């Protein structure tokens, strides 16, 4: 693993531990060149996912982007980091288990919304407001009206 500070290619693993949910390995590393320490996280990746955007562009799936979106929606909500990580892992597993190498961005957004709806209503509305591009208070009012209706 290359050192992010000096670029040295030969760094040393000083400690390896599984994450709390066992879905990844956290490694503490040391660079003998610049003496800096840093952490890497290793995860299982079942397949290379490609996201098909609305304009038909294809981009590599970015787990970190998904995690950022979920964290923003859950900001200042009573959900701890470990649970957020499990939520993101669950979404990624569902995407990988779909069997498709290409996933339409709309499907990812709907999957995130469905998951957040089960976890926290405020986060669900926050995510929906960005995902569905709410522009006015009426957009919120209409969306909140749909939340009261049973599915």
mmCIF file of C-alpha atoms in Angstrom:
data_model
loop_
_atom_site.group_PDB
_atom_site.id
_atom_site.type_symbol
_atom_site.label_atom_id
_atom_site.label_comp_id
_atom_site.label_asym_id
_atom_site.label_seq_id
_atom_site.Cartn_x
_atom_site.Cartn_y
_atom_site.Cartn_z
ATOM 1 C CA UNK A 1 0.000 0.000 0.000
ATOM 2 C CA UNK A 2 1.382 3.370 -1.030
ATOM 3 C CA UNK A 3 1.896 5.966 1.715
ATOM 4 C CA UNK A 4 -0.593 8.834 1.287
ATOM 5 C CA UNK A 5 1.910 11.292 2.789
ATOM 6 C CA UNK A 6 5.144 10.670 0.879
ATOM 7 C CA UNK A 7 4.176 8.155 -1.830
ATOM 8 C CA UNK A 8 6.504 5.404 -0.603
ATOM 9 C CA UNK A 9 5.353 2.088 -2.082
ATOM 10 C CA UNK A 10 6.559 -0.142 0.761
ATOM 11 C CA UNK A 11 4.534 0.438 3.951
ATOM 12 C CA UNK A 12 4.208 -1.939 6.888
ATOM 13 C CA UNK A 13 1.058 -3.315 8.526
ATOM 14 C CA UNK A 14 1.342 -2.804 12.290
ATOM 15 C CA UNK A 15 -2.130 -4.014 13.351
ATOM 16 C CA UNK A 16 -5.134 -5.691 11.675
ATOM 17 C CA UNK A 17 -8.608 -5.943 13.191
ATOM 18 C CA UNK A 18 -12.026 -6.813 11.825
ATOM 19 C CA UNK A 19 -14.665 -4.096 11.975
ATOM 20 C CA UNK A 20 -17.453 -4.540 14.516
ATOM 21 C CA UNK A 21 -19.820 -6.134 11.999
ATOM 22 C CA UNK A 22 -17.065 -8.283 10.493
ATOM 23 C CA UNK A 23 -17.623 -6.912 6.991
ATOM 24 C CA UNK A 24 -14.161 -5.353 6.647
ATOM 25 C CA UNK A 25 -10.622 -5.415 8.026
ATOM 26 C CA UNK A 26 -9.088 -2.239 9.431
ATOM 27 C CA UNK A 27 -5.305 -2.116 9.100
ATOM 28 C CA UNK A 28 -2.992 0.360 10.855
ATOM 29 C CA UNK A 29 0.026 1.001 8.667
ATOM 30 C CA UNK A 30 3.396 2.657 9.137
ATOM 31 C CA UNK A 31 5.629 4.253 6.522
ATOM 32 C CA UNK A 32 9.343 3.672 7.234
ATOM 33 C CA UNK A 33 10.252 6.489 4.811
ATOM 34 C CA UNK A 34 8.387 9.382 6.488
ATOM 35 C CA UNK A 35 7.357 7.706 9.811
ATOM 36 C CA UNK A 36 3.679 8.559 9.313
ATOM 37 C CA UNK A 37 0.873 6.219 10.365
ATOM 38 C CA UNK A 38 -2.413 5.730 8.508
ATOM 39 C CA UNK A 39 -5.372 3.365 8.365
ATOM 40 C CA UNK A 40 -6.725 1.364 5.445
ATOM 41 C CA UNK A 41 -9.959 -0.592 5.263
ATOM 42 C CA UNK A 42 -10.267 -3.765 3.219
ATOM 43 C CA UNK A 43 -13.717 -5.003 2.094
ATOM 44 C CA UNK A 44 -14.999 -7.883 0.025
ATOM 45 C CA UNK A 45 -16.229 -6.790 -3.391
ATOM 46 C CA UNK A 46 -18.411 -9.359 -5.109
ATOM 47 C CA UNK A 47 -18.473 -7.657 -8.483
ATOM 48 C CA UNK A 48 -17.566 -4.435 -10.245
ATOM 49 C CA UNK A 49 -20.716 -2.337 -10.346
ATOM 50 C CA UNK A 50 -21.340 0.354 -12.944
ATOM 51 C CA UNK A 51 -23.933 3.077 -12.414
ATOM 52 C CA UNK A 52 -25.959 4.215 -15.418
ATOM 53 C CA UNK A 53 -26.758 7.903 -14.904
ATOM 54 C CA UNK A 54 -29.908 9.661 -16.157
ATOM 55 C CA UNK A 55 -27.960 11.021 -19.160
ATOM 56 C CA UNK A 56 -26.826 7.442 -19.960
ATOM 57 C CA UNK A 57 -23.217 8.027 -18.828
ATOM 58 C CA UNK A 58 -21.667 5.039 -17.120
ATOM 59 C CA UNK A 59 -19.503 5.535 -14.046
ATOM 60 C CA UNK A 60 -17.967 3.132 -11.551
ATOM 61 C CA UNK A 61 -20.049 2.622 -8.416
ATOM 62 C CA UNK A 62 -18.614 4.666 -5.549
ATOM 63 C CA UNK A 63 -19.376 3.181 -2.126
ATOM 64 C CA UNK A 64 -17.976 6.287 -0.423
ATOM 65 C CA UNK A 65 -20.420 8.523 -2.291
ATOM 66 C CA UNK A 66 -23.307 6.326 -1.144
ATOM 67 C CA UNK A 67 -22.013 6.413 2.448
ATOM 68 C CA UNK A 68 -21.691 10.227 2.327
ATOM 69 C CA UNK A 69 -25.285 10.583 1.121
ATOM 70 C CA UNK A 70 -26.602 8.327 3.866
ATOM 71 C CA UNK A 71 -24.511 10.122 6.508
ATOM 72 C CA UNK A 72 -25.782 13.523 5.363
ATOM 73 C CA UNK A 73 -29.386 12.332 5.543
ATOM 74 C CA UNK A 74 -28.781 10.922 9.042
ATOM 75 C CA UNK A 75 -26.768 13.906 10.328
ATOM 76 C CA UNK A 76 -27.812 14.906 13.859
ATOM 77 C CA UNK A 77 -30.190 11.949 14.085
ATOM 78 C CA UNK A 78 -29.941 9.325 16.861
ATOM 79 C CA UNK A 79 -28.186 6.760 14.648
ATOM 80 C CA UNK A 80 -24.614 5.765 15.528
ATOM 81 C CA UNK A 81 -21.767 5.307 13.052
ATOM 82 C CA UNK A 82 -21.812 1.521 13.383
ATOM 83 C CA UNK A 83 -25.476 1.377 12.356
ATOM 84 C CA UNK A 84 -24.832 3.721 9.427
ATOM 85 C CA UNK A 85 -22.051 1.391 8.285
ATOM 86 C CA UNK A 86 -24.428 -1.586 8.500
ATOM 87 C CA UNK A 87 -27.040 0.358 6.490
ATOM 88 C CA UNK A 88 -24.522 1.156 3.747
ATOM 89 C CA UNK A 89 -23.218 -2.437 3.742
ATOM 90 C CA UNK A 90 -26.777 -3.721 3.403
ATOM 91 C CA UNK A 91 -27.487 -1.450 0.441
ATOM 92 C CA UNK A 92 -24.232 -2.459 -1.275
ATOM 93 C CA UNK A 93 -24.971 -6.163 -0.689
ATOM 94 C CA UNK A 94 -28.432 -5.766 -2.241
ATOM 95 C CA UNK A 95 -26.904 -4.065 -5.277
ATOM 96 C CA UNK A 96 -24.269 -6.774 -5.668
ATOM 97 C CA UNK A 97 -26.826 -9.551 -5.124
ATOM 98 C CA UNK A 98 -29.038 -8.178 -7.904
ATOM 99 C CA UNK A 99 -26.815 -10.027 -10.355
ATOM 100 C CA UNK A 100 -26.590 -6.996 -12.610
ATOM 101 C CA UNK A 101 -23.244 -5.416 -13.444
ATOM 102 C CA UNK A 102 -24.960 -2.162 -14.475
ATOM 103 C CA UNK A 103 -27.420 -0.472 -12.144
ATOM 104 C CA UNK A 104 -29.525 2.549 -13.025
ATOM 105 C CA UNK A 105 -28.904 5.433 -10.618
ATOM 106 C CA UNK A 106 -32.662 5.720 -10.067
ATOM 107 C CA UNK A 107 -32.710 2.188 -8.605
ATOM 108 C CA UNK A 108 -29.959 3.090 -6.144
ATOM 109 C CA UNK A 109 -31.862 6.201 -5.036
ATOM 110 C CA UNK A 110 -35.063 4.221 -4.521
ATOM 111 C CA UNK A 111 -33.192 1.543 -2.558
ATOM 112 C CA UNK A 112 -31.667 4.203 -0.301
ATOM 113 C CA UNK A 113 -35.080 5.822 0.194
ATOM 114 C CA UNK A 114 -36.705 2.485 1.065
ATOM 115 C CA UNK A 115 -33.947 1.769 3.576
ATOM 116 C CA UNK A 116 -34.065 5.220 5.191
ATOM 117 C CA UNK A 117 -37.853 5.032 5.417
ATOM 118 C CA UNK A 118 -37.431 2.006 7.698
ATOM 119 C CA UNK A 119 -34.634 3.599 9.747
ATOM 120 C CA UNK A 120 -35.595 7.252 10.340
ATOM 121 C CA UNK A 121 -38.467 9.318 8.937
ATOM 122 C CA UNK A 122 -36.541 12.612 9.100
ATOM 123 C CA UNK A 123 -33.576 11.142 7.193
ATOM 124 C CA UNK A 124 -36.026 9.710 4.662
ATOM 125 C CA UNK A 125 -37.532 13.158 4.015
ATOM 126 C CA UNK A 126 -34.089 14.796 3.879
ATOM 127 C CA UNK A 127 -32.820 12.308 1.324
ATOM 128 C CA UNK A 128 -36.033 12.525 -0.706
ATOM 129 C CA UNK A 129 -35.844 16.326 -0.800
ATOM 130 C CA UNK A 130 -32.470 16.159 -2.545
ATOM 131 C CA UNK A 131 -33.109 13.013 -4.573
ATOM 132 C CA UNK A 132 -36.476 14.223 -5.864
ATOM 133 C CA UNK A 133 -35.200 17.804 -6.187
ATOM 134 C CA UNK A 134 -37.775 19.616 -4.046
ATOM 135 C CA UNK A 135 -37.859 23.302 -5.006
ATOM 136 C CA UNK A 136 -40.713 24.717 -2.925
ATOM 137 C CA UNK A 137 -42.477 24.116 0.370
ATOM 138 C CA UNK A 138 -45.368 22.618 -1.613
ATOM 139 C CA UNK A 139 -43.049 19.825 -2.755
ATOM 140 C CA UNK A 140 -42.428 18.892 0.889
ATOM 141 C CA UNK A 141 -46.118 19.121 1.702
ATOM 142 C CA UNK A 142 -47.069 16.840 -1.191
ATOM 143 C CA UNK A 143 -44.357 14.330 -0.281
ATOM 144 C CA UNK A 144 -45.300 14.296 3.395
ATOM 145 C CA UNK A 145 -48.905 13.655 2.358
ATOM 146 C CA UNK A 146 -47.798 10.456 0.611
ATOM 147 C CA UNK A 147 -46.024 9.269 3.782
ATOM 148 C CA UNK A 148 -49.317 9.080 5.689
ATOM 149 C CA UNK A 149 -50.883 6.748 3.131
ATOM 150 C CA UNK A 150 -50.421 2.992 3.661
ATOM 151 C CA UNK A 151 -48.642 1.202 0.853
#
